[in-house]
Amino acid sequence: MIARVTRPDKGTTTVEIVGDGPPVVFAHGAGGGREHPFMPGMRDRLVSAGYCVASFDYPYREAGRRAPDHHGKLLACHRAVYDHIAAVTHRSPFLVGKSMGGRIGSHLPVAAPGWVFLGYPLVALGKTEPRDVSHLADLAATLFIQGERDALAPIDLITKIVARLPRAQLVTGADADHSFRVPKRAGIDADAMLDHLAEVVVSWMHARCKAK
């Protein structure tokens, strides 16, 4: 199903909704929109596991631009999609995001059952100092899945941060980078990696659904 959601700036965002079951709002990373191979690959696996997944493009991607919008515009779009899915499903959606999509979702002041970060971008591209993540302590429950070779989230640093969060879990991918690619010697192709990531995400969300 395709829906057009009106944003606070009076623009509209196309939202693709697939599947039945507990709702998930799935946000893309900075470098690729909802059609990036990672996105439908993960979406289809979540749908097969019994979830209703809503994916969308932030305004800059929908307009065909490469550079992300400012934080406020990204956040307003994400919130409009979240509110729409919550209204049509009558349930609070999970927030799942790849890189930037996860970071923006983490700033939504909503009563989501949980947040899943597929490569949280702790350090901005070209920077050395980590972003402020003090807001993460307020989230109901969080799952971080991070590659051990992720240049945007040095594993020792993200490990220390997650350890200080009261309701957080960290799962690391051996030899994986920010895009969850691994060296050929690992013998794990893109489909196998998506299978693994989806299994971790689904197991965690199932547990959260049962806990409610």
PDB file of C-alpha atoms in Angstrom:
ATOM      1  CA  MET A   1       0.000   0.000   0.000  1.00  0.00           C
ATOM      2  CA  ILE A   2       1.200   3.519  -0.828  1.00  0.00           C
ATOM      3  CA  ALA A   3       0.203   6.507   1.313  1.00  0.00           C
ATOM      4  CA  ARG A   4       0.928  10.216   0.953  1.00  0.00           C
ATOM      5  CA  VAL A   5       1.687  11.798   4.312  1.00  0.00           C
ATOM      6  CA  THR A   6       1.547  15.563   4.800  1.00  0.00           C
ATOM      7  CA  ARG A   7       4.513  17.069   6.611  1.00  0.00           C
ATOM      8  CA  PRO A   8       4.529  20.192   8.797  1.00  0.00           C
ATOM      9  CA  ASP A   9       6.143  22.148   5.921  1.00  0.00           C
ATOM     10  CA  LYS A  10       3.022  21.327   3.848  1.00  0.00           C
ATOM     11  CA  GLY A  11       4.987  19.010   1.571  1.00  0.00           C
ATOM     12  CA  THR A  12       4.062  15.358   1.246  1.00  0.00           C
ATOM     13  CA  THR A  13       6.070  12.177   1.690  1.00  0.00           C
ATOM     14  CA  THR A  14       5.394   8.864  -0.017  1.00  0.00           C
ATOM     15  CA  VAL A  15       5.200   5.966   2.433  1.00  0.00           C
ATOM     16  CA  GLU A  16       5.219   2.336   1.299  1.00  0.00           C
ATOM     17  CA  ILE A  17       3.459   0.015   3.761  1.00  0.00           C
ATOM     18  CA  VAL A  18       3.963  -3.732   3.409  1.00  0.00           C
ATOM     19  CA  GLY A  19       2.775  -6.648   5.552  1.00  0.00           C
ATOM     20  CA  ASP A  20       0.616  -7.193   8.612  1.00  0.00           C
ATOM     21  CA  GLY A  21       1.346  -7.389  12.303  1.00  0.00           C
ATOM     22  CA  PRO A  22       3.184  -5.098  14.718  1.00  0.00           C
ATOM     23  CA  PRO A  23       4.142  -1.900  12.861  1.00  0.00           C
ATOM     24  CA  VAL A  24       7.690  -0.821  12.089  1.00  0.00           C
ATOM     25  CA  VAL A  25       8.803   2.535  10.684  1.00  0.00           C
ATOM     26  CA  PHE A  26      12.009   1.818   8.743  1.00  0.00           C
ATOM     27  CA  ALA A  27      14.207   4.800   7.847  1.00  0.00           C
ATOM     28  CA  HIS A  28      17.067   4.898   5.357  1.00  0.00           C
ATOM     29  CA  GLY A  29      20.625   6.167   5.733  1.00  0.00           C
ATOM     30  CA  ALA A  30      22.096   9.376   4.356  1.00  0.00           C
ATOM     31  CA  GLY A  31      23.576   7.880   1.202  1.00  0.00           C
ATOM     32  CA  GLY A  32      20.614   5.932  -0.149  1.00  0.00           C
ATOM     33  CA  GLY A  33      16.837   6.092  -0.099  1.00  0.00           C
ATOM     34  CA  ARG A  34      14.202   3.457   0.581  1.00  0.00           C
ATOM     35  CA  GLU A  35      15.075   1.667  -2.681  1.00  0.00           C
ATOM     36  CA  HIS A  36      18.713   1.101  -1.703  1.00  0.00           C
ATOM     37  CA  PRO A  37      19.190  -2.717  -1.834  1.00  0.00           C
ATOM     38  CA  PHE A  38      19.703  -2.886   1.926  1.00  0.00           C
ATOM     39  CA  MET A  39      16.283  -1.373   2.592  1.00  0.00           C
ATOM     40  CA  PRO A  40      13.916  -3.700   0.659  1.00  0.00           C
ATOM     41  CA  GLY A  41      16.138  -6.618   1.629  1.00  0.00           C
ATOM     42  CA  MET A  42      15.669  -5.955   5.325  1.00  0.00           C
ATOM     43  CA  ARG A  43      12.033  -4.894   4.891  1.00  0.00           C
ATOM     44  CA  ASP A  44      11.071  -8.135   3.153  1.00  0.00           C
ATOM     45  CA  ARG A  45      12.663 -10.203   5.885  1.00  0.00           C
ATOM     46  CA  LEU A  46      10.812  -8.291   8.598  1.00  0.00           C
ATOM     47  CA  VAL A  47       7.548  -8.696   6.681  1.00  0.00           C
ATOM     48  CA  SER A  48       8.168 -12.440   6.355  1.00  0.00           C
ATOM     49  CA  ALA A  49       8.627 -12.550  10.130  1.00  0.00           C
ATOM     50  CA  GLY A  50       5.167 -11.055  10.684  1.00  0.00           C
ATOM     51  CA  TYR A  51       5.683  -7.297  10.833  1.00  0.00           C
ATOM     52  CA  CYS A  52       4.016  -4.417   9.009  1.00  0.00           C
ATOM     53  CA  VAL A  53       6.851  -2.265   7.656  1.00  0.00           C
ATOM     54  CA  ALA A  54       6.540   1.336   6.511  1.00  0.00           C
ATOM     55  CA  SER A  55       9.459   2.789   4.557  1.00  0.00           C
ATOM     56  CA  PHE A  56       9.821   6.261   3.121  1.00  0.00           C
ATOM     57  CA  ASP A  57      12.251   8.768   1.635  1.00  0.00           C
ATOM     58  CA  TYR A  58      13.284  11.880   3.491  1.00  0.00           C
ATOM     59  CA  PRO A  59      12.419  15.051   1.508  1.00  0.00           C
ATOM     60  CA  TYR A  60      15.894  15.491  -0.017  1.00  0.00           C
ATOM     61  CA  ARG A  61      15.845  11.971  -1.464  1.00  0.00           C
ATOM     62  CA  GLU A  62      12.304  12.302  -2.747  1.00  0.00           C
ATOM     63  CA  ALA A  63      13.388  15.519  -4.488  1.00  0.00           C
ATOM     64  CA  GLY A  64      16.381  13.765  -6.058  1.00  0.00           C
ATOM     65  CA  ARG A  65      19.021  15.586  -4.037  1.00  0.00           C
ATOM     66  CA  ARG A  66      22.120  13.978  -2.519  1.00  0.00           C
ATOM     67  CA  ALA A  67      22.716  16.243   0.481  1.00  0.00           C
ATOM     68  CA  PRO A  68      20.503  15.520   3.518  1.00  0.00           C
ATOM     69  CA  ASP A  69      18.052  18.112   4.772  1.00  0.00           C
ATOM     70  CA  HIS A  70      18.729  19.921   8.030  1.00  0.00           C
ATOM     71  CA  HIS A  71      17.988  18.034  11.235  1.00  0.00           C
ATOM     72  CA  GLY A  72      14.663  19.739  11.904  1.00  0.00           C
ATOM     73  CA  LYS A  73      13.249  18.904   8.482  1.00  0.00           C
ATOM     74  CA  LEU A  74      14.387  15.290   8.713  1.00  0.00           C
ATOM     75  CA  LEU A  75      12.870  14.971  12.168  1.00  0.00           C
ATOM     76  CA  ALA A  76       9.552  16.541  11.146  1.00  0.00           C
ATOM     77  CA  CYS A  77       9.238  14.153   8.195  1.00  0.00           C
ATOM     78  CA  HIS A  78      10.070  11.143  10.354  1.00  0.00           C
ATOM     79  CA  ARG A  79       7.532  12.212  12.984  1.00  0.00           C
ATOM     80  CA  ALA A  80       4.793  12.700  10.366  1.00  0.00           C
ATOM     81  CA  VAL A  81       5.366   9.169   9.059  1.00  0.00           C
ATOM     82  CA  TYR A  82       5.426   7.726  12.573  1.00  0.00           C
ATOM     83  CA  ASP A  83       2.171   9.459  13.524  1.00  0.00           C
ATOM     84  CA  HIS A  84       0.474   8.256  10.323  1.00  0.00           C
ATOM     85  CA  ILE A  85       1.459   4.632  10.865  1.00  0.00           C
ATOM     86  CA  ALA A  86       0.442   4.772  14.529  1.00  0.00           C
ATOM     87  CA  ALA A  87      -2.953   6.153  13.495  1.00  0.00           C
ATOM     88  CA  VAL A  88      -3.696   3.599  10.760  1.00  0.00           C
ATOM     89  CA  THR A  89      -2.491   0.575  12.748  1.00  0.00           C
ATOM     90  CA  HIS A  90      -3.721   1.760  16.171  1.00  0.00           C
ATOM     91  CA  ARG A  91      -0.388   0.674  17.615  1.00  0.00           C
ATOM     92  CA  SER A  92       2.888   2.376  18.490  1.00  0.00           C
ATOM     93  CA  PRO A  93       5.449   1.383  15.834  1.00  0.00           C
ATOM     94  CA  PHE A  94       8.972   0.175  16.392  1.00  0.00           C
ATOM     95  CA  LEU A  95      11.561   2.594  15.020  1.00  0.00           C
ATOM     96  CA  VAL A  96      14.230   0.879  12.927  1.00  0.00           C
ATOM     97  CA  GLY A  97      16.837   2.900  11.080  1.00  0.00           C
ATOM     98  CA  LYS A  98      19.940   2.450   8.996  1.00  0.00           C
ATOM     99  CA  SER A  99      22.648   4.881  10.083  1.00  0.00           C
ATOM    100  CA  MET A 100      21.210   8.422   9.801  1.00  0.00           C
ATOM    101  CA  GLY A 101      17.639   7.087   9.814  1.00  0.00           C
ATOM    102  CA  GLY A 102      18.256   5.484  13.183  1.00  0.00           C
ATOM    103  CA  ARG A 103      19.865   8.613  14.591  1.00  0.00           C
ATOM    104  CA  ILE A 104      16.985  10.846  13.478  1.00  0.00           C
ATOM    105  CA  GLY A 105      14.452   8.345  14.826  1.00  0.00           C
ATOM    106  CA  SER A 106      16.191   8.389  18.194  1.00  0.00           C
ATOM    107  CA  HIS A 107      15.193  12.038  18.601  1.00  0.00           C
ATOM    108  CA  LEU A 108      11.456  11.371  18.224  1.00  0.00           C
ATOM    109  CA  PRO A 109       9.662  12.006  21.545  1.00  0.00           C
ATOM    110  CA  VAL A 110       7.275   9.077  21.125  1.00  0.00           C
ATOM    111  CA  ALA A 111       6.209   6.029  23.125  1.00  0.00           C
ATOM    112  CA  ALA A 112       7.702   3.477  20.744  1.00  0.00           C
ATOM    113  CA  PRO A 113       8.157  -0.092  22.028  1.00  0.00           C
ATOM    114  CA  GLY A 114      11.768   0.021  20.916  1.00  0.00           C
ATOM    115  CA  TRP A 115      14.450   1.556  18.714  1.00  0.00           C
ATOM    116  CA  VAL A 116      16.778  -0.497  16.479  1.00  0.00           C
ATOM    117  CA  PHE A 117      19.961   1.113  15.193  1.00  0.00           C
ATOM    118  CA  LEU A 118      21.569  -0.586  12.211  1.00  0.00           C
ATOM    119  CA  GLY A 119      24.938   1.125  12.386  1.00  0.00           C
ATOM    120  CA  TYR A 120      24.432   4.134  14.657  1.00  0.00           C
ATOM    121  CA  PRO A 121      26.572   6.993  13.230  1.00  0.00           C
ATOM    122  CA  LEU A 122      28.232   8.029  16.449  1.00  0.00           C
ATOM    123  CA  VAL A 123      30.882  10.138  14.712  1.00  0.00           C
ATOM    124  CA  ALA A 124      29.927  12.356  11.784  1.00  0.00           C
ATOM    125  CA  LEU A 125      31.744  11.761   8.495  1.00  0.00           C
ATOM    126  CA  GLY A 126      35.016  13.665   8.521  1.00  0.00           C
ATOM    127  CA  LYS A 127      34.844  14.353  12.267  1.00  0.00           C
ATOM    128  CA  THR A 128      36.682  12.826  15.203  1.00  0.00           C
ATOM    129  CA  GLU A 129      34.542  13.820  18.176  1.00  0.00           C
ATOM    130  CA  PRO A 130      31.395  11.762  18.887  1.00  0.00           C
ATOM    131  CA  ARG A 131      27.960  13.312  18.682  1.00  0.00           C
ATOM    132  CA  ASP A 132      25.990  14.095  21.824  1.00  0.00           C
ATOM    133  CA  VAL A 133      24.017  10.954  22.668  1.00  0.00           C
ATOM    134  CA  SER A 134      22.666  11.951  26.070  1.00  0.00           C
ATOM    135  CA  HIS A 135      19.098  11.673  24.731  1.00  0.00           C
ATOM    136  CA  LEU A 136      19.506   7.912  24.190  1.00  0.00           C
ATOM    137  CA  ALA A 137      19.179   7.275  27.933  1.00  0.00           C
ATOM    138  CA  ASP A 138      15.538   8.363  27.750  1.00  0.00           C
ATOM    139  CA  LEU A 139      14.500   5.744  25.181  1.00  0.00           C
ATOM    140  CA  ALA A 140      12.352   2.811  26.298  1.00  0.00           C
ATOM    141  CA  ALA A 141      14.560   0.082  24.825  1.00  0.00           C
ATOM    142  CA  THR A 142      17.339   0.098  22.242  1.00  0.00           C
ATOM    143  CA  LEU A 143      19.176  -2.429  20.119  1.00  0.00           C
ATOM    144  CA  PHE A 144      22.470  -1.391  18.529  1.00  0.00           C
ATOM    145  CA  ILE A 145      23.867  -3.571  15.749  1.00  0.00           C
ATOM    146  CA  GLN A 146      27.334  -2.324  14.890  1.00  0.00           C
ATOM    147  CA  GLY A 147      30.084  -3.557  12.598  1.00  0.00           C
ATOM    148  CA  GLU A 148      33.437  -4.034  14.300  1.00  0.00           C
ATOM    149  CA  ARG A 149      35.080  -2.058  11.466  1.00  0.00           C
ATOM    150  CA  ASP A 150      32.528   0.745  11.419  1.00  0.00           C
ATOM    151  CA  ALA A 151      34.516   3.978  10.981  1.00  0.00           C
ATOM    152  CA  LEU A 152      31.506   6.050  12.100  1.00  0.00           C
ATOM    153  CA  ALA A 153      31.256   4.214  15.418  1.00  0.00           C
ATOM    154  CA  PRO A 154      34.594   2.930  16.735  1.00  0.00           C
ATOM    155  CA  ILE A 155      33.696  -0.296  18.487  1.00  0.00           C
ATOM    156  CA  ASP A 156      35.440   0.521  21.768  1.00  0.00           C
ATOM    157  CA  LEU A 157      33.644   3.856  21.956  1.00  0.00           C
ATOM    158  CA  ILE A 158      30.157   2.575  21.086  1.00  0.00           C
ATOM    159  CA  THR A 159      30.619  -0.305  23.530  1.00  0.00           C
ATOM    160  CA  LYS A 160      31.291   2.107  26.400  1.00  0.00           C
ATOM    161  CA  ILE A 161      28.324   4.291  25.479  1.00  0.00           C
ATOM    162  CA  VAL A 162      25.860   1.407  25.209  1.00  0.00           C
ATOM    163  CA  ALA A 163      27.091  -0.005  28.528  1.00  0.00           C
ATOM    164  CA  ARG A 164      25.969   3.210  30.223  1.00  0.00           C
ATOM    165  CA  LEU A 165      22.456   3.107  28.775  1.00  0.00           C
ATOM    166  CA  PRO A 166      19.893   1.513  31.100  1.00  0.00           C
ATOM    167  CA  ARG A 167      17.818  -0.394  28.517  1.00  0.00           C
ATOM    168  CA  ALA A 168      20.250  -1.045  25.682  1.00  0.00           C
ATOM    169  CA  GLN A 169      21.710  -4.104  23.975  1.00  0.00           C
ATOM    170  CA  LEU A 170      24.710  -4.182  21.647  1.00  0.00           C
ATOM    171  CA  VAL A 171      25.297  -6.827  18.979  1.00  0.00           C
ATOM    172  CA  THR A 172      28.537  -6.599  16.998  1.00  0.00           C
ATOM    173  CA  GLY A 173      29.319  -7.923  13.540  1.00  0.00           C
ATOM    174  CA  ALA A 174      32.789  -9.403  13.192  1.00  0.00           C
ATOM    175  CA  ASP A 175      34.788  -7.763  10.353  1.00  0.00           C
ATOM    176  CA  ALA A 176      31.722  -5.750   9.240  1.00  0.00           C
ATOM    177  CA  ASP A 177      31.983  -2.094   8.218  1.00  0.00           C
ATOM    178  CA  HIS A 178      29.343   0.651   8.478  1.00  0.00           C
ATOM    179  CA  SER A 179      27.397  -0.861   5.561  1.00  0.00           C
ATOM    180  CA  PHE A 180      27.734  -4.363   7.068  1.00  0.00           C
ATOM    181  CA  ARG A 181      30.087  -5.453   4.324  1.00  0.00           C
ATOM    182  CA  VAL A 182      32.727  -7.996   5.292  1.00  0.00           C
ATOM    183  CA  PRO A 183      35.944  -9.108   3.540  1.00  0.00           C
ATOM    184  CA  LYS A 184      35.566 -11.866   0.943  1.00  0.00           C
ATOM    185  CA  ARG A 185      37.586 -14.187   3.147  1.00  0.00           C
ATOM    186  CA  ALA A 186      34.650 -14.239   5.581  1.00  0.00           C
ATOM    187  CA  GLY A 187      32.519 -16.068   3.012  1.00  0.00           C
ATOM    188  CA  ILE A 188      29.401 -14.048   3.859  1.00  0.00           C
ATOM    189  CA  ASP A 189      27.551 -12.410   0.982  1.00  0.00           C
ATOM    190  CA  ALA A 190      25.023  -9.566   1.199  1.00  0.00           C
ATOM    191  CA  ASP A 191      22.012 -11.895   1.419  1.00  0.00           C
ATOM    192  CA  ALA A 192      23.564 -13.953   4.197  1.00  0.00           C
ATOM    193  CA  MET A 193      24.382 -10.800   6.128  1.00  0.00           C
ATOM    194  CA  LEU A 194      20.812  -9.537   5.744  1.00  0.00           C
ATOM    195  CA  ASP A 195      19.530 -12.909   6.956  1.00  0.00           C
ATOM    196  CA  HIS A 196      21.697 -12.606  10.052  1.00  0.00           C
ATOM    197  CA  LEU A 197      20.793  -8.985  10.766  1.00  0.00           C
ATOM    198  CA  ALA A 198      17.083  -9.647  10.332  1.00  0.00           C
ATOM    199  CA  GLU A 199      17.247 -12.646  12.647  1.00  0.00           C
ATOM    200  CA  VAL A 200      18.782 -10.508  15.386  1.00  0.00           C
ATOM    201  CA  VAL A 201      16.267  -7.693  14.894  1.00  0.00           C
ATOM    202  CA  VAL A 202      13.242 -10.005  14.754  1.00  0.00           C
ATOM    203  CA  SER A 203      14.297 -11.914  17.865  1.00  0.00           C
ATOM    204  CA  TRP A 204      14.678  -8.666  19.800  1.00  0.00           C
ATOM    205  CA  MET A 205      11.366  -7.211  18.602  1.00  0.00           C
ATOM    206  CA  HIS A 206       9.531 -10.462  19.309  1.00  0.00           C
ATOM    207  CA  ALA A 207      10.806 -10.299  22.873  1.00  0.00           C
ATOM    208  CA  ARG A 208       9.640  -6.695  23.176  1.00  0.00           C
ATOM    209  CA  CYS A 209       6.178  -7.610  21.845  1.00  0.00           C
ATOM    210  CA  LYS A 210       5.830 -10.419  24.377  1.00  0.00           C
ATOM    211  CA  ALA A 211       6.933  -8.134  27.213  1.00  0.00           C
ATOM    212  CA  LYS A 212       4.050  -5.719  26.602  1.00  0.00           C
TER     213      LYS A 212
END
